[in-house]
Every structure is written in structure tokens, then in C-alpha cells.
mmCIF file of C-alpha atoms and ligand atoms in Angstrom:
data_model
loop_
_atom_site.group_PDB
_atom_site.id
_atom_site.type_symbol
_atom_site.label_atom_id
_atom_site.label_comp_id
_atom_site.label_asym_id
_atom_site.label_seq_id
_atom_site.Cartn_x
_atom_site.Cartn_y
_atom_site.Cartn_z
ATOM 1 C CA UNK A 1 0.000 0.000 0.000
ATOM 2 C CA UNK A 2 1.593 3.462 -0.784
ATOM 3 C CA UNK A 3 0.938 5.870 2.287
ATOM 4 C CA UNK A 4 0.636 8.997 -0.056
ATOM 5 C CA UNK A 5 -2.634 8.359 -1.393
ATOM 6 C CA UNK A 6 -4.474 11.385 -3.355
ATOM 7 C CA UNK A 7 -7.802 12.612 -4.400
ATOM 8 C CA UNK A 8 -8.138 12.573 -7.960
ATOM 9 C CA UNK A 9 -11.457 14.332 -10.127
ATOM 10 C CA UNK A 10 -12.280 13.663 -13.589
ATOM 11 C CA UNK A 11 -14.410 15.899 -15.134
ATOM 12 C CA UNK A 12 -15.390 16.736 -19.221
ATOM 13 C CA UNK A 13 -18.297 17.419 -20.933
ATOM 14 C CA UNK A 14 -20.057 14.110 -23.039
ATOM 15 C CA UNK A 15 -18.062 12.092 -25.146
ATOM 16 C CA UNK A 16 -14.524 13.506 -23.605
ATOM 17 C CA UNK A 17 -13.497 9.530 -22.651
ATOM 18 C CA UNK A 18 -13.988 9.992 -18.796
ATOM 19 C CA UNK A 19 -14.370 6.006 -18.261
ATOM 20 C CA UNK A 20 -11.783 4.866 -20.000
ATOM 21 C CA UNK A 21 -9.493 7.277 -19.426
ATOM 22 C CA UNK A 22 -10.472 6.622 -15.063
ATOM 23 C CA UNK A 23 -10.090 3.088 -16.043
ATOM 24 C CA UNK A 24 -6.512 3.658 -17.316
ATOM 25 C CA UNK A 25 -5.533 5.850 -14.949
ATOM 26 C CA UNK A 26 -6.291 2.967 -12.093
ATOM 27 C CA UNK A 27 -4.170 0.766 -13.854
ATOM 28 C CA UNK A 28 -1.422 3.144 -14.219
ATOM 29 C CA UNK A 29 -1.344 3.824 -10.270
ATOM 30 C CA UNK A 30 -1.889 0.333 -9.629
ATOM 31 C CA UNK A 31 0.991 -0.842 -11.294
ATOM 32 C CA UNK A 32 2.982 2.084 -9.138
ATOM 33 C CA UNK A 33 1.833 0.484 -6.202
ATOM 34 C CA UNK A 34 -1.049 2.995 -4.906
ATOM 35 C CA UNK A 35 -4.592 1.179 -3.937
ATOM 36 C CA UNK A 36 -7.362 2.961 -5.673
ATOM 37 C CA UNK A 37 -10.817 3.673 -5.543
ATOM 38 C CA UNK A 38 -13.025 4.547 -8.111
ATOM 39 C CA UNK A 39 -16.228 6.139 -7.231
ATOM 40 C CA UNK A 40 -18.498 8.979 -8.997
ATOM 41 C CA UNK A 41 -21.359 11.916 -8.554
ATOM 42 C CA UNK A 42 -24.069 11.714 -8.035
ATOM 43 C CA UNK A 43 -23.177 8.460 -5.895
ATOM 44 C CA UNK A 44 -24.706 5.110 -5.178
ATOM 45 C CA UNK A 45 -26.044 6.219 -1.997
ATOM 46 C CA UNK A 46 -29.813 7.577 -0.877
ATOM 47 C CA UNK A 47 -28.513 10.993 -1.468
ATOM 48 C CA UNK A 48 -27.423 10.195 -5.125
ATOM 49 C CA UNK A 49 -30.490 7.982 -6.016
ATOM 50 C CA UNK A 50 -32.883 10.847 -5.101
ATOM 51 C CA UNK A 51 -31.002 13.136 -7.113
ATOM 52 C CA UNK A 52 -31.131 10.443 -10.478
ATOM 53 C CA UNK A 53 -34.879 10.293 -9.653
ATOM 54 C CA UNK A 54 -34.235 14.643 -9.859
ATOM 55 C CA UNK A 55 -32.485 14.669 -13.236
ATOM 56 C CA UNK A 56 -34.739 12.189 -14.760
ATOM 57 C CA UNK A 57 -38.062 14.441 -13.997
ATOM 58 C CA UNK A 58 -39.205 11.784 -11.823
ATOM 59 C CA UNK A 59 -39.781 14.528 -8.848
ATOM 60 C CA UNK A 60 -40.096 17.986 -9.124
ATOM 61 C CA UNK A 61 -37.046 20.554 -8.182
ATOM 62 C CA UNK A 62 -36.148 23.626 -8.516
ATOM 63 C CA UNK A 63 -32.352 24.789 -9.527
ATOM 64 C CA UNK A 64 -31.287 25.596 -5.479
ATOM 65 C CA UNK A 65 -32.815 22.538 -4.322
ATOM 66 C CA UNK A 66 -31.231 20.824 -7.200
ATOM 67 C CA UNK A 67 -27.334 22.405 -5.771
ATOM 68 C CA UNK A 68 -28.671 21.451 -2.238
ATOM 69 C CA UNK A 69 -29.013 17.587 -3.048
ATOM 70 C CA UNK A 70 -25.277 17.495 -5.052
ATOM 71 C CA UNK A 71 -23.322 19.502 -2.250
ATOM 72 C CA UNK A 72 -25.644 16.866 0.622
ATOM 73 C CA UNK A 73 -24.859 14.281 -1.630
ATOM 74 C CA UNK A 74 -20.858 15.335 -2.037
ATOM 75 C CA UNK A 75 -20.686 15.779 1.954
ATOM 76 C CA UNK A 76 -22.095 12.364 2.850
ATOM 77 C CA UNK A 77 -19.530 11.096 -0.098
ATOM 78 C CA UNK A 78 -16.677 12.543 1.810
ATOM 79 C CA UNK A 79 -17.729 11.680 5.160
ATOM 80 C CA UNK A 80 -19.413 7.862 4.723
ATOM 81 C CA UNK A 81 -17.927 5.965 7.442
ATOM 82 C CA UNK A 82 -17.456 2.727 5.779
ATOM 83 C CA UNK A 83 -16.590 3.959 2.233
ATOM 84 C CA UNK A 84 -16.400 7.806 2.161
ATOM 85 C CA UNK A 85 -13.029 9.352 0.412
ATOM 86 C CA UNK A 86 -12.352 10.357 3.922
ATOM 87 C CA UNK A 87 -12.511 6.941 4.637
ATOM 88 C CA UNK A 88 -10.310 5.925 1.962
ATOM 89 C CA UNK A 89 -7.376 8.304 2.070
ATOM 90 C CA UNK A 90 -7.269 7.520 5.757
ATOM 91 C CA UNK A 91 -7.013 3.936 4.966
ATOM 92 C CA UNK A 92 -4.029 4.998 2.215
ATOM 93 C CA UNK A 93 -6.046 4.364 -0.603
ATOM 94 C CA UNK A 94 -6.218 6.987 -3.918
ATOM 95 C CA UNK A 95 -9.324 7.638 -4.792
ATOM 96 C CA UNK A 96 -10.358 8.516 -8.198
ATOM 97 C CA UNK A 97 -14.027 10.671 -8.575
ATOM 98 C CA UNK A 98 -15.955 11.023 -11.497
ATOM 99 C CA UNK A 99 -17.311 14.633 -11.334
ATOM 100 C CA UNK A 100 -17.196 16.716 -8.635
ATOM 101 C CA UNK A 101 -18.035 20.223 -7.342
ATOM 102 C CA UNK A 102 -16.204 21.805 -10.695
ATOM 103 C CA UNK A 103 -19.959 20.309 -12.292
ATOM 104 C CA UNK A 104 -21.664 21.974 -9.478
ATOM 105 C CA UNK A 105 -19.903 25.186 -10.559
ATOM 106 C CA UNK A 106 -20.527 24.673 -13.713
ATOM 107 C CA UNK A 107 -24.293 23.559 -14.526
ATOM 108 C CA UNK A 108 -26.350 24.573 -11.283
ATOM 109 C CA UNK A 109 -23.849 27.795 -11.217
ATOM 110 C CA UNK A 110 -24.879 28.710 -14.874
ATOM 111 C CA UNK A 111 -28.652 29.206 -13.011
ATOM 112 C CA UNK A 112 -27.608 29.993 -9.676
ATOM 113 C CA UNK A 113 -24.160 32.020 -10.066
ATOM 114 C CA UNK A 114 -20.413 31.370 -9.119
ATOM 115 C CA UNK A 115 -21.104 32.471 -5.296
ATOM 116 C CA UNK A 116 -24.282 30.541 -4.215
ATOM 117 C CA UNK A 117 -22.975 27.370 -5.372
ATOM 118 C CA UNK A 118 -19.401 28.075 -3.866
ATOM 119 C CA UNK A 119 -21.198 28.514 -0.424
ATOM 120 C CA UNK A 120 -22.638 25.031 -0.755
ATOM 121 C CA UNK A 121 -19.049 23.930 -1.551
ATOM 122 C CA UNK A 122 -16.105 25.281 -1.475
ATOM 123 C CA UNK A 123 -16.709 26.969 1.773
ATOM 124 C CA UNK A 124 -18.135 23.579 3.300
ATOM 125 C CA UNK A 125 -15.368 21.543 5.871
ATOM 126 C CA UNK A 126 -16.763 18.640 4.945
ATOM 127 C CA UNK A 127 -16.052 18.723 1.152
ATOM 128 C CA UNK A 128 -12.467 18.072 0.921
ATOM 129 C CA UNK A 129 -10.717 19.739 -2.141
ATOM 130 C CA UNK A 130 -9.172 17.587 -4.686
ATOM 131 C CA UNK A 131 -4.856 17.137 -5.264
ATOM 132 C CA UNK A 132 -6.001 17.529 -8.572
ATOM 133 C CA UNK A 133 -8.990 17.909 -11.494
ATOM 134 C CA UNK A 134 -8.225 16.303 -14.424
ATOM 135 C CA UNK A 135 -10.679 18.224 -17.507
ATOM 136 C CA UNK A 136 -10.864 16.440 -20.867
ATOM 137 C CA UNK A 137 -11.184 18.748 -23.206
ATOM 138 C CA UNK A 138 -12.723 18.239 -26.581
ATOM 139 C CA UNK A 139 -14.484 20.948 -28.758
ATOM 140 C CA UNK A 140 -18.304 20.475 -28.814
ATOM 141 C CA UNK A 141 -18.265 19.119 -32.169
ATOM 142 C CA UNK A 142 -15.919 16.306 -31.605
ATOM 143 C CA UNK A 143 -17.746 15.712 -28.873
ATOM 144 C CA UNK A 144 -20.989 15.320 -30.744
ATOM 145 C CA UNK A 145 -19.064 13.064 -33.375
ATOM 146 C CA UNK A 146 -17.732 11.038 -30.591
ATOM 147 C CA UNK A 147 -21.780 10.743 -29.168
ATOM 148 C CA UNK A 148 -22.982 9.875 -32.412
ATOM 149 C CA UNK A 149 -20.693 6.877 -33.042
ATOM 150 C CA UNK A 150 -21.527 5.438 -29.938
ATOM 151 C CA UNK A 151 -25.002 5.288 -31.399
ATOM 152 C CA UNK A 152 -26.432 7.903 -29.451
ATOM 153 C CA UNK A 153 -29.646 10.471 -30.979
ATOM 154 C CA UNK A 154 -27.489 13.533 -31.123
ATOM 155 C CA UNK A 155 -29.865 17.101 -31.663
ATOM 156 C CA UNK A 156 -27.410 18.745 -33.602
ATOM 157 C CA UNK A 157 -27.888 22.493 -32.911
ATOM 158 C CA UNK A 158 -29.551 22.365 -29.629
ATOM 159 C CA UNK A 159 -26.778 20.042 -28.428
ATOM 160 C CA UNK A 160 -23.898 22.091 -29.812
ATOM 161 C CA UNK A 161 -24.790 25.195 -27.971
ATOM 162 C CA UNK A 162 -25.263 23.676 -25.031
ATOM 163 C CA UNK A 163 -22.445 21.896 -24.810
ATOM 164 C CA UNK A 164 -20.689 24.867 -25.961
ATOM 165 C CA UNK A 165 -21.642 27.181 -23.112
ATOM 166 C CA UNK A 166 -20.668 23.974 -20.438
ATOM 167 C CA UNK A 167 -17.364 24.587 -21.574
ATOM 168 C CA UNK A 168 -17.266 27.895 -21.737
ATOM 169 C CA UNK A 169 -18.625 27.811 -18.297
ATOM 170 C CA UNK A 170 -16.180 24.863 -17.206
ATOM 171 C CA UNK A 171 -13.437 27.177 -18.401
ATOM 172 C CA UNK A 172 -14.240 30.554 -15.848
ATOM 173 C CA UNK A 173 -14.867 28.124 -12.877
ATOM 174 C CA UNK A 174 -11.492 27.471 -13.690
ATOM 175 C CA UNK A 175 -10.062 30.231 -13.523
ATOM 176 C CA UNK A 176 -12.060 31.224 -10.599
ATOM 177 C CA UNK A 177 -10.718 28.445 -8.737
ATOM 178 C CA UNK A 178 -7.053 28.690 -9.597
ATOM 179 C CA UNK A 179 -7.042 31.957 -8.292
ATOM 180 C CA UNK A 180 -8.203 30.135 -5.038
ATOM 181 C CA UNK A 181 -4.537 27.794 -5.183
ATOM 182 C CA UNK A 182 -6.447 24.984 -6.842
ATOM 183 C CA UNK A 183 -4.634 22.447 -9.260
ATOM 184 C CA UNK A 184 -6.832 22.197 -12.758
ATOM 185 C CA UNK A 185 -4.969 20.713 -15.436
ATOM 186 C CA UNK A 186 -6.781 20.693 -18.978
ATOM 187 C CA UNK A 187 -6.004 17.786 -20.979
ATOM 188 C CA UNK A 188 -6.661 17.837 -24.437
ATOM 189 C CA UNK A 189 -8.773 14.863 -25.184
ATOM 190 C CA UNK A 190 -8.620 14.801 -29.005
ATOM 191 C CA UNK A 191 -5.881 11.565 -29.781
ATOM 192 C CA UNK A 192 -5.279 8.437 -29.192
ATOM 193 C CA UNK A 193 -6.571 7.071 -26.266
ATOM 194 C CA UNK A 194 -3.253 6.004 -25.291
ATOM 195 C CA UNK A 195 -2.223 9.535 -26.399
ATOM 196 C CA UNK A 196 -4.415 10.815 -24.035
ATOM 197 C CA UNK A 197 -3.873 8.586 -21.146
ATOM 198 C CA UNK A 198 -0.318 9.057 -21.030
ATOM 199 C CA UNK A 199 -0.956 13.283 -21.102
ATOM 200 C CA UNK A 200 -3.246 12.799 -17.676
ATOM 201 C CA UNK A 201 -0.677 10.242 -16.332
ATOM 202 C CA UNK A 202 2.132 12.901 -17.129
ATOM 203 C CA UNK A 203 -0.289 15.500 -14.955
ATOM 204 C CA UNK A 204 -1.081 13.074 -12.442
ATOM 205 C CA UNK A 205 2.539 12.355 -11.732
ATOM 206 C CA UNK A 206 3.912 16.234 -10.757
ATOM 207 C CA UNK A 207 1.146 15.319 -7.776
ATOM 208 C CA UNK A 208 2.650 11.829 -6.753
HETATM 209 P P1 TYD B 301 -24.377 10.868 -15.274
HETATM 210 O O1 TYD B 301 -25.369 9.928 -15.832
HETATM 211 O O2 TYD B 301 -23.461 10.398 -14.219
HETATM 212 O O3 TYD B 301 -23.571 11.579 -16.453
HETATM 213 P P2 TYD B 301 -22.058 11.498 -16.889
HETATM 214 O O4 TYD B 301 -21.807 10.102 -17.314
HETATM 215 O O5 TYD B 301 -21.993 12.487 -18.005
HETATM 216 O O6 TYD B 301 -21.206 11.907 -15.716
HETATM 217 O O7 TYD B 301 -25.236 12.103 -14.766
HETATM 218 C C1 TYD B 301 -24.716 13.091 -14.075
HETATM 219 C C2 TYD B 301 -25.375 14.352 -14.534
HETATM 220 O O8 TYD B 301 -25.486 15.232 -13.423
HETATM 221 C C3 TYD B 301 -24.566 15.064 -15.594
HETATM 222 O O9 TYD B 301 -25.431 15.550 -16.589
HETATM 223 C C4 TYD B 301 -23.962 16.240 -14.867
HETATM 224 C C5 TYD B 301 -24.910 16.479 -13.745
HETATM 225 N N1 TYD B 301 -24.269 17.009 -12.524
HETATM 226 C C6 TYD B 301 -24.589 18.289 -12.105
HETATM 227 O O10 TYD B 301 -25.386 18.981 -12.743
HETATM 228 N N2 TYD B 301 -24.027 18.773 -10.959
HETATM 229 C C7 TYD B 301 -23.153 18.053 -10.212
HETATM 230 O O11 TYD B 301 -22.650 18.525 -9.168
HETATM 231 C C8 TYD B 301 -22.824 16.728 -10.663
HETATM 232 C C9 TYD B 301 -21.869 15.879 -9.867
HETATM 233 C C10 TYD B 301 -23.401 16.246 -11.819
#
């Protein structure tokens, strides 16, 4: 077990490779000799379920109640006793999150502004800040490409300006938060997945 474990975020708007590239990653640190832990937002738990049930128009919500439920469901992430990233880094394992508060900042702060959904977050002890976010970058319409081969129903226009404005939003939390000392490192997403894997694992390693 290596007793320098670190907390790891993935984040990218669809299609960017987040999976596989996590995936990799794993293996990568594996092989190095760090335990990891792979886990994602919205989680498994109560708090994450209730907020799938949210997303798919199951329940009614409105946009705060909507940053209320991720920032609960982030806390009781970091703080579950039996398999919280608290938990984990305590126990010397890396743990590797799929999203985090960066898509708090980014899609409830698009409705809600930059400083409501920092209260919820940043400024909450409970919500540990990452060693580092890893964003894969790829322009919107790569992205689309990349949806439609996977089979997906891709909305052309509709989908390109939205995904356009996530990353244009992605891109001032950003610099928002580096001027707060935190570690974002933008990969570009567009090669090989090998390519690509070794860029994050190049990122990853100034942290190790
Ligand atoms: P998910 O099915 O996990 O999507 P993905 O595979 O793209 O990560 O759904 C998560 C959705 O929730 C995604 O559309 C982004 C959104 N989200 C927020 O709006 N705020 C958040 O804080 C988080 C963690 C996710």
C-alpha cells in the first residue's frame, strides 16, 4: 500500500473519454503500487439515487434545491464511514471521482451564479478539495461526433450550444478556482486514447 494516497477528479463534458481514461488511470497507479478507488457523482447512496430520480423528472425541483441535493450528496460522499473518500485516504487508498463540485460550478452555477454554489461547496469543511482535477477537453463538435458513433440520438444544434456554453462555463470556474490555489490541469482529449492517457498520467505524476 503506498501511504501517499491522493484525491483525484475527472471531469469533461459528453463524449470527452472519462471512463476509459479513469479506467486507465487505475491501472497506471496500480501498477505504481497505490490502492485505488473509483467512485463517482451523483453516488450510489440515498442521497445520489434521489437526485437520479431529480435529473430524470421523476420529482419535481427547482435549480437551489437541485445544488442542495449534489453539495448533501458530495458531503455524505466525503464523510461515509465505511466507504467515504475520507474513509479511503485515511485507509491509504487513492481515490479517483468522477465529477465533482467543478460540475456543481458549472451547470447549477450557470442558473444559480459562481457564489451561491461556492457557499454550498467550497466553503463547506466537509467537502475536501481535490490534489487535482483532471478536464478532458474536446471541442463540442468532436464531442458530438464522438456521441454519435456510440449510437447515441445527437440534436445537432440544440446540443452544440449547449455543450458549448458547459465549456465555456467549465473554463471561468477554472479560472475562478485557480485563483483560489487549486490544481486544474486541462487535458486535451482529441488523440489516441493512449495519447491521451499518457498526457493525464504525465499530470497526475507532478502530484505523486
Ligand atoms: P451521469 O449519468 O453520471 O452523467 P455522466 O456520465 O456524463 O457523468 O449524470 C450526471 C449528470 O449530473 C450530468 O449531466 C452532470 C450532472 N451534474 C450536475 O449537474 N451537478 C453536479 O454537481 C454533478 C456531480 C453532476
Amino acid at each position: 500500500m503506498n501511504n501517499n494516497p491522493k484525491f483525484i477528479v475527472f471531469e469533461g463534458i459528453d463524449g470527452a473519454g472519462k471512463t476509459t481514461q479513469i479506467n486507465l488511470l487505475r491501472e497506471a497507479l496500480e501498477k505504481r503500487g497505490f490502492s485505488c478507488f473509483v467512485t463517482a457523482e451523483p453516488t450510489d447512496m440515498p442521497s445520489g439515487k434521489a437526485i437520479r430520480r431529480a435529473l430524470a423528472k421523476e420529482v419535481e425541483s427547482t435549480p437551489i434545491q437541485m445544488a442542495e441535493m449534489f453539495a448533501c450528496d458530495r458531503e455524505l460522499h466525503n464523510t461515509d464511514a465505511e466507504s467515504g473518500i475520507e474513509r479511503m485516504l485515511a485507509d491509504g487508498i487513492t481515490v479517483i471521482c468522477d465529477r465533482y463540485y467543478y460540475s456543481s460550478l458549472a451547470y447549477q452555477g450557470t442558473v444559480l451564479g459562481f457564489d451561491t454554489v461556492a457557499a454550498l461547496n467550497l466553503d463547506n469543511p466537509n467537502i475536501r478539495k481535490p490534489d487535482i482535477c483532471i478536464f478532458l477537453d474536446l471541442t463540442p463538435e468532436k464531442s458530438l461526433r464522438r456521441i454519435g458513433d456510440r449510437g447515441g440520438k445527437v440534436e445537432i444544434y440544440e446540443n452544440l450550444d449547449y455543450l458549448t456554453r458547459t465549456r465555456k462555463t467549465f473554463f471561468e470556474v477554472f479560472d475562478k478556482l485557480r485563483d483560489r490555489g487549486e490544481n486544474i490541469s486541462v487535458i486535451n482529449a482529441d488523440g489516441s486514447v493512449d495519447d491521451v492517457a499518457a498526457l493525464i498520467f504525465d499530470a497526475v505524476s507532478a502530484i505523486l
